[in-house]
Tab-separated table of C-alpha atoms in Angstrom:
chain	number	residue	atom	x	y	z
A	131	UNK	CA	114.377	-79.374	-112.368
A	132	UNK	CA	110.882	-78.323	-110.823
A	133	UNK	CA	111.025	-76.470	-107.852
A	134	UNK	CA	110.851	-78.312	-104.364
A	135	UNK	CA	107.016	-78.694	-102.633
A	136	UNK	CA	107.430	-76.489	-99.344
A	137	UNK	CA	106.585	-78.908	-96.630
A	138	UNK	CA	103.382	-78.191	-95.096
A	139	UNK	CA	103.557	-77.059	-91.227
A	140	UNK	CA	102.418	-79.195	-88.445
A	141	UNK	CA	99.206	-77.726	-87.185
A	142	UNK	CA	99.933	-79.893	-83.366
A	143	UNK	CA	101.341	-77.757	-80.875
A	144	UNK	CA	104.770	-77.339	-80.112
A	145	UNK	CA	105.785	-79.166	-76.610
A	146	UNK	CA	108.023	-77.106	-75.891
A	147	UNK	CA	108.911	-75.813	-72.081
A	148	UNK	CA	106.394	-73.221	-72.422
A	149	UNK	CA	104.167	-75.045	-73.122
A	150	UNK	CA	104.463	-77.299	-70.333
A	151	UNK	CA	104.562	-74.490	-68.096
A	152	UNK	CA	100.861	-73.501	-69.050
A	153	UNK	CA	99.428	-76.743	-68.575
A	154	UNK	CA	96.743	-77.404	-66.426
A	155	UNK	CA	95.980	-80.734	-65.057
A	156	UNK	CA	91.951	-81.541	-65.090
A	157	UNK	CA	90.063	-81.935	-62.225
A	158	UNK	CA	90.974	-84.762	-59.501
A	159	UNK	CA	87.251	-86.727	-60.183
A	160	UNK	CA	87.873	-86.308	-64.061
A	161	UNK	CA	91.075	-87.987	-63.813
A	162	UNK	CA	89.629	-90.795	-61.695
A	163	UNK	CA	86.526	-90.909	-64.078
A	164	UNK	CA	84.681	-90.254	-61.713
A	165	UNK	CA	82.145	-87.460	-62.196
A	166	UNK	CA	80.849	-85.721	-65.891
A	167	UNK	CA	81.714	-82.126	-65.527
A	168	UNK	CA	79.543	-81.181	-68.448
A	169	UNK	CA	76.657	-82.654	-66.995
A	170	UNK	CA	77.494	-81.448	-63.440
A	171	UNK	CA	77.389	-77.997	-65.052
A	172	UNK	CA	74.034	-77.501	-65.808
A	173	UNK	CA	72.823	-79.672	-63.295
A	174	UNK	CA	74.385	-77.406	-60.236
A	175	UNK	CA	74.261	-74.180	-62.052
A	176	UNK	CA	70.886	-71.527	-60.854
A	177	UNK	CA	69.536	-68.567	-62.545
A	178	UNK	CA	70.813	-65.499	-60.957
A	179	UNK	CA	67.486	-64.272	-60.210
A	180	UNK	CA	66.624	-67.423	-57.913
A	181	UNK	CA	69.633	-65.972	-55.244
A	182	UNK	CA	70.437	-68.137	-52.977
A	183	UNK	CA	67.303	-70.810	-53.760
A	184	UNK	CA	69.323	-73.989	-54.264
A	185	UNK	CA	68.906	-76.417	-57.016
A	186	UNK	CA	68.162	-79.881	-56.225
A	187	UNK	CA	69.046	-83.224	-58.022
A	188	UNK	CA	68.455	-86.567	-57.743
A	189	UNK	CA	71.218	-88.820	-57.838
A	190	UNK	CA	70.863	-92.480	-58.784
A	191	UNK	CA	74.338	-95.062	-58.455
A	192	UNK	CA	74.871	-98.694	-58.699
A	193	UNK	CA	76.834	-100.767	-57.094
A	194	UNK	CA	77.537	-104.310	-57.692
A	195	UNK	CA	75.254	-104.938	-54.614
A	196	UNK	CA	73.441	-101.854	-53.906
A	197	UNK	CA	71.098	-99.094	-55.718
A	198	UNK	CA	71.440	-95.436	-53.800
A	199	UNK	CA	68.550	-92.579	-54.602
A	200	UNK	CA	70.092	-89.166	-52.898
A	201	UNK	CA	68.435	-85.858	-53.513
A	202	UNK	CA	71.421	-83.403	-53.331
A	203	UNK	CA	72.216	-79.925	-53.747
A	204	UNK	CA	75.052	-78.518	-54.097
A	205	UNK	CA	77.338	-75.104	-52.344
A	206	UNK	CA	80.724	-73.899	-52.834
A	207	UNK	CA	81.684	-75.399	-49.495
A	208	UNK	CA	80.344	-78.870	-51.479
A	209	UNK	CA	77.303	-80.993	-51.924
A	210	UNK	CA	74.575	-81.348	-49.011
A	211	UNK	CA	72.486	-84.614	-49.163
A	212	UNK	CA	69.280	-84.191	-47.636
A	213	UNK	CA	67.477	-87.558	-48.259
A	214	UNK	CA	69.114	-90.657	-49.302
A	215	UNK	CA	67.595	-94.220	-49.789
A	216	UNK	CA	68.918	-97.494	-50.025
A	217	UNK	CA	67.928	-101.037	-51.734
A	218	UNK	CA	69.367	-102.902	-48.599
A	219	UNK	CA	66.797	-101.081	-46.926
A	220	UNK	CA	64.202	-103.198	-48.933
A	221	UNK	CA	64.341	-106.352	-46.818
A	222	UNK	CA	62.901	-104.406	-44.269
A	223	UNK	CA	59.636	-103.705	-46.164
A	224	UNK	CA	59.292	-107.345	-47.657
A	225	UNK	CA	61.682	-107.908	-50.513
A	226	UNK	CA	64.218	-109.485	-48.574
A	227	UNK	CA	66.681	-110.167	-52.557
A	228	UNK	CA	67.081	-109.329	-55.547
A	229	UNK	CA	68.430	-105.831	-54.487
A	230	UNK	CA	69.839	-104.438	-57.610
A	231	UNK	CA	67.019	-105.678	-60.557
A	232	UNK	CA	64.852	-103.046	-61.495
A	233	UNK	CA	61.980	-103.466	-59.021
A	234	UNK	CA	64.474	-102.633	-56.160
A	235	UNK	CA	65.649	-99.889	-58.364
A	236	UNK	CA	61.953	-98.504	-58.362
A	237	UNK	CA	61.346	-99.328	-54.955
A	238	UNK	CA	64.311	-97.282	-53.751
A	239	UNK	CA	63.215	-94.126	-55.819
A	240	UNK	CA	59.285	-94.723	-54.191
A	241	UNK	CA	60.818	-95.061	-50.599
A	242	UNK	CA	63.437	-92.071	-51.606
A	243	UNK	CA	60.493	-89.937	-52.714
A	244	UNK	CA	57.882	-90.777	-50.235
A	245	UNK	CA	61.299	-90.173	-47.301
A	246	UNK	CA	61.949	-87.214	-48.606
A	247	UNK	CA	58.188	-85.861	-48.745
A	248	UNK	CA	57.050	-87.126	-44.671
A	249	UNK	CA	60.373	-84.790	-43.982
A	250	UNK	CA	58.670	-82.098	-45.444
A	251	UNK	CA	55.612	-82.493	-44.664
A	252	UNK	CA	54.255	-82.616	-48.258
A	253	UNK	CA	53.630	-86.290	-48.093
A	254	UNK	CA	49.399	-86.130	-47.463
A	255	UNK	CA	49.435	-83.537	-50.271
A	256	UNK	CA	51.328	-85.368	-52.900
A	257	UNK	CA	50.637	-89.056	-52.478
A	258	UNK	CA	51.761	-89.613	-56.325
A	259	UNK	CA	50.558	-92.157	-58.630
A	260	UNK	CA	49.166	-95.945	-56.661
A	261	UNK	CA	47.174	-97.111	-59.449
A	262	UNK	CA	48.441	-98.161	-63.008
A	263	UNK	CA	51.684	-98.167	-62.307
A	264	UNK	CA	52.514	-98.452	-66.103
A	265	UNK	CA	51.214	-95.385	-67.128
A	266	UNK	CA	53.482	-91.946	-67.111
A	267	UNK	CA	52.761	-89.602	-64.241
A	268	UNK	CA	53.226	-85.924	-63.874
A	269	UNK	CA	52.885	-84.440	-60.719
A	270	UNK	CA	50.674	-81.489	-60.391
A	271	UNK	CA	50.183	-78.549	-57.796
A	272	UNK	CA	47.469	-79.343	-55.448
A	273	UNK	CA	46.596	-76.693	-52.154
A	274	UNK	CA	49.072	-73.944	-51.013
A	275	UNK	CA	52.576	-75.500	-51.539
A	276	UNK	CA	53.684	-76.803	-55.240
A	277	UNK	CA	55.427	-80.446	-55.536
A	278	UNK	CA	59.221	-80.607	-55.074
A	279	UNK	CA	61.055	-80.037	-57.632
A	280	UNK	CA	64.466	-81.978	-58.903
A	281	UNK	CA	66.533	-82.789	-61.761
A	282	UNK	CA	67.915	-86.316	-62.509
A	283	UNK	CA	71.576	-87.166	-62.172
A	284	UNK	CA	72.063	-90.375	-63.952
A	285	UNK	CA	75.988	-90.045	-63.704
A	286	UNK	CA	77.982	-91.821	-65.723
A	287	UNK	CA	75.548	-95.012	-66.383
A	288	UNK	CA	74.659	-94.981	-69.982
A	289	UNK	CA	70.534	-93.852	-70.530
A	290	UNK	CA	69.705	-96.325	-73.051
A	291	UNK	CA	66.054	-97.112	-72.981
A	292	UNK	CA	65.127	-99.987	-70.399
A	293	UNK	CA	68.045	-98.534	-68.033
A	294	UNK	CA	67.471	-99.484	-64.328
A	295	UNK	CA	67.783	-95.726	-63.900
A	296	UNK	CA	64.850	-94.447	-64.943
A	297	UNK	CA	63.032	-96.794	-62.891
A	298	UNK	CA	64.333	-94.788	-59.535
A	299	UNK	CA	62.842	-92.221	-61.924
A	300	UNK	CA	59.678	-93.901	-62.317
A	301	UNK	CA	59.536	-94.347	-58.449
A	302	UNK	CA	60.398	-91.040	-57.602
A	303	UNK	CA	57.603	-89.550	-60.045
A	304	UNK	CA	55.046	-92.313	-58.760
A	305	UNK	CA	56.494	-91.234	-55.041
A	306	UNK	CA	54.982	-87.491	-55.271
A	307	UNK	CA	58.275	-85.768	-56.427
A	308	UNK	CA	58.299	-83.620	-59.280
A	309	UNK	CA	60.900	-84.263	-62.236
A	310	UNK	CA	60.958	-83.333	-65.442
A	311	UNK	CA	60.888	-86.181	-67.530
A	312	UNK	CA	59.150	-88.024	-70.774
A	313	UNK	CA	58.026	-91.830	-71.288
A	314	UNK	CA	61.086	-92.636	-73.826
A	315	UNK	CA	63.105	-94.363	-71.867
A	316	UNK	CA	60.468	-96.671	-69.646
A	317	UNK	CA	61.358	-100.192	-70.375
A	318	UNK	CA	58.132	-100.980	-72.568
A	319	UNK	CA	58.922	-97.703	-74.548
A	320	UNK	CA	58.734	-99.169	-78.458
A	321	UNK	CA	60.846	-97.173	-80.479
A	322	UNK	CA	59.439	-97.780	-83.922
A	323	UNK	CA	55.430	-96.866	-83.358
A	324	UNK	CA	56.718	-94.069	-80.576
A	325	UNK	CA	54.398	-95.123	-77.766
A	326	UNK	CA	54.819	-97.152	-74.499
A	327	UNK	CA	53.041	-99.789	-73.257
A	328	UNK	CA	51.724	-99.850	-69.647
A	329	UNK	CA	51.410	-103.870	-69.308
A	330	UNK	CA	54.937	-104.423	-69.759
A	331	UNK	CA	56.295	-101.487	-68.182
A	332	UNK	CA	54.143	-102.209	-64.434
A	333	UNK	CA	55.379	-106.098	-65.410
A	334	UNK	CA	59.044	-104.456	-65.000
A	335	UNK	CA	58.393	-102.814	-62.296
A	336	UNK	CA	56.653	-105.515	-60.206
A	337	UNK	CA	59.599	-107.955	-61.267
A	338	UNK	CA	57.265	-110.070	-63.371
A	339	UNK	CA	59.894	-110.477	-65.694
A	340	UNK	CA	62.426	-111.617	-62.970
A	341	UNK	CA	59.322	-114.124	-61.939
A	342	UNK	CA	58.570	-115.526	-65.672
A	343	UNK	CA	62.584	-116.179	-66.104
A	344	UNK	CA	62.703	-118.081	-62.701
A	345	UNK	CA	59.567	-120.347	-63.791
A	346	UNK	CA	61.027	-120.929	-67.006
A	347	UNK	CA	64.735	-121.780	-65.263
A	348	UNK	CA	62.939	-123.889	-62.767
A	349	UNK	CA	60.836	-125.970	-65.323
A	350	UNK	CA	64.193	-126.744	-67.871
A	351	UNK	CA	67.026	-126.529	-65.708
A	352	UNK	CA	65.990	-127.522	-62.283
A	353	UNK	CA	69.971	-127.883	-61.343
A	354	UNK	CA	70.758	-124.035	-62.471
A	355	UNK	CA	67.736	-123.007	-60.700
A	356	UNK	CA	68.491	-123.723	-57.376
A	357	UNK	CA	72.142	-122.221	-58.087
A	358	UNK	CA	71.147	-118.964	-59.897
A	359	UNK	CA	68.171	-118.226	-57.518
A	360	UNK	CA	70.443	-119.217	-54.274
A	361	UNK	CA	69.863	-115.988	-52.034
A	362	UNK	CA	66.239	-115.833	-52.575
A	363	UNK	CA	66.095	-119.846	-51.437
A	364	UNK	CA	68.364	-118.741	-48.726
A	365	UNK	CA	66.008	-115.675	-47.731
A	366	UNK	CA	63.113	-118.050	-47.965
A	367	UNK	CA	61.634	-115.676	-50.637
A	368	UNK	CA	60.062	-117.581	-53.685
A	369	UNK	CA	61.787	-115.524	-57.171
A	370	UNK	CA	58.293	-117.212	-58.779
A	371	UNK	CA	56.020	-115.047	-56.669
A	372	UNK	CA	57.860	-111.706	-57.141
A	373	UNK	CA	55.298	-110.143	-58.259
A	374	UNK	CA	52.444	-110.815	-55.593
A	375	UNK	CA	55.265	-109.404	-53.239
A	376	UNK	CA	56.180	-106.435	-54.666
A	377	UNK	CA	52.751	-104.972	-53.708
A	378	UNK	CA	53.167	-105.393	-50.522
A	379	UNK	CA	56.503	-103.727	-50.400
A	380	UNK	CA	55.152	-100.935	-52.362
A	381	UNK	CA	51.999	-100.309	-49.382
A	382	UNK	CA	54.292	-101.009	-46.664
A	383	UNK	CA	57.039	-98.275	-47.911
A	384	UNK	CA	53.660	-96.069	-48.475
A	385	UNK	CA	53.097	-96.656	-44.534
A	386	UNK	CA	56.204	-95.747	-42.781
A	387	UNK	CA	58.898	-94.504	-45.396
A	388	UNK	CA	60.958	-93.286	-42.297
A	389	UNK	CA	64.323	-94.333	-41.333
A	390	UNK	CA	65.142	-95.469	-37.757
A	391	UNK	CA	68.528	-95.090	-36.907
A	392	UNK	CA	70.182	-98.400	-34.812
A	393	UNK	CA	71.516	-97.875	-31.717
A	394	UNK	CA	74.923	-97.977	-31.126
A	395	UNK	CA	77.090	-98.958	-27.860
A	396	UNK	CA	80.165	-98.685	-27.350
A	397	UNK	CA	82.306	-101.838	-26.884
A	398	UNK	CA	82.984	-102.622	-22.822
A	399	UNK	CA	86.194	-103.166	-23.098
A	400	UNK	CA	87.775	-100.616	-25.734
A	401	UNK	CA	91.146	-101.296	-27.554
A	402	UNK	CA	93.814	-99.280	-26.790
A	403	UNK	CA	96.843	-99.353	-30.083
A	404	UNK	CA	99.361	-96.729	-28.727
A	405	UNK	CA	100.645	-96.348	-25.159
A	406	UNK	CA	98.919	-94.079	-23.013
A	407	UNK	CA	100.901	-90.641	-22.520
A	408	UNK	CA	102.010	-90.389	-18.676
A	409	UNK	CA	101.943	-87.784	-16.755
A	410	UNK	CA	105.178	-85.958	-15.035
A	411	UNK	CA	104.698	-87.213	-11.999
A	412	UNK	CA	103.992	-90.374	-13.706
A	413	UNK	CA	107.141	-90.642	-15.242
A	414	UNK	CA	109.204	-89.689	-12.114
A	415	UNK	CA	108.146	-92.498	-10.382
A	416	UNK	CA	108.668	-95.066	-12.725
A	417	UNK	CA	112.285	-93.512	-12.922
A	418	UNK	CA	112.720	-93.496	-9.699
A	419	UNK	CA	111.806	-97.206	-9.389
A	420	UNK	CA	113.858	-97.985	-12.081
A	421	UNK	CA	117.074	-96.964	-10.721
A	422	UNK	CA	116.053	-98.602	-7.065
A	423	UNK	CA	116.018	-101.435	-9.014
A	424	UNK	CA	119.282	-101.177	-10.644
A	425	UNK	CA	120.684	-100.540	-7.130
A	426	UNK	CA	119.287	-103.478	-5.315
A	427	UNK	CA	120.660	-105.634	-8.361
């Protein structure tokens, strides 16, 4: 008889009490799947010789109903936000649906940027890129002050090429603030010949595309039409003539990029859920004229 094969040891770890002892849940936001730690890394971390300078970002998230542009940074206390944008800002500025396509995902990075720059008082020296809105744009140093500087935090949306995100990108570039970036992932951006091509890119951008589908929907399917396209018809805002009044939006964002805070009053009449505390003297009284009462009866 041949000898017996020695059974080859499990290389898993042993669960055993130790073991269990050691073990160390992740982070709250990682469990929720929530935020990319890895990413959030080197997008927080600054060079040790920089001190305290802080190291700004700018966020882009989606929401079934909403685009948000923040530029954040962050301390150990937690993140400070120090400009934030919003597409259901848009109406105000002309383009009153279609809040979540991808030219209200530009527009929100332009009015983000152009916020951000009137606060500090950079926006007369970096006015960004107005003309040919398809071609890339670096910002360059102009006068005594450089271009602000941030970092894109895309989150956890997947940066395929033609993602909405990097047109908040686009509009923050074209808005006067400087981030690092390349043309790869512009919609328009043809992988096989490696170059990008401004025509359909500013077509994007100034919801051309959105237009053409809504001419071609209203032509064939005149029924669908009027469903699909329902908010705009409700917002008396033609989807055929997107593109006409996207530049409009872009000028009047340009103008007054500002954001006025509504006032609020308080209701006359507030609600009142618990029982107001009484006082002592309060209380005595209403004891007193509780037992008068259960004498008279």
């Amino acid at each position: 008889m041949g000898k017996r094969k020695a059974k080859k040891r499990s290389n898993s770890t042993l669960k055993t009490t130790s073991y269990f002892k050691r073990f160390q849940v992740k982070f709250a936001r990682r469990r929720l799947g929530k935020t990319d730690y890895y990413a959030r890394q080197r997008l927080i971390l600054q060079d040790k010789n920089k001190y305290n300078s802080p190291k700004y970002r700018f966020s882009v998230r989606f929401t079934n109903r909403d685009v948000i542009c923040q530029v954040i940074y962050a301390t150990i206390k937690g993140d400070v936000t120090i400009c934030a944008a919003y597409s259901h800002e848009l109406p105000k500025y002309g383009m009153k649906a279609g809040l979540t396509n991808y030219a209200a995902t530009y527009a929100t990075g332009l009015l983000c940027a152009r916020r951000l720059l009137a606060k500090y008082d950079l926006a007369e020296t970096y006015e960004g890129n107005t003309e040919n809105l398809g071609e890339d744009y670096n910002v360059e140093a102009e006068g005594d002050r450089r271009p602000f500087k941030c970092f894109l935090d895309t989150g956890l949306v997947r940066t395929s090429t033609g993602s909405r995100v990097f047109a908040a990108l686009k509009g923050a570039v074209d808005g006067g603030i400087d981030i690092p970036h390349n043309d790869k992932r512009y919609a328009g951006y043809d992988l096989q010949d490696k170059s990008l091509d401004p025509e359909v890119l500013e077509r994007y951008i100034k919801g051309g595309i959105v237009a053409e589908y809504a001419e071609e929907m209203e032509e064939e399917e005149p029924e669908k039409y009027q469903d699909h396209f329902k908010n705009y018809h409700d917002q008396e805002f033609d989807p055929t003539e997107l593109e006409e009044a996207m530049d409009e939006v872009f000028e009047a964002i340009r103008e007054d990029p500002t954001h006025t805070k509504k006032a609020r009053s308080k209701p006359a009449d507030a609600k009142v859920w618990k029982p107001r505390k009484l006082t002592y003297d309060q209380r005595k009284a209403a004891l007193k004229a509780k037992l008068e009462a259960l004498v008279a009866a």
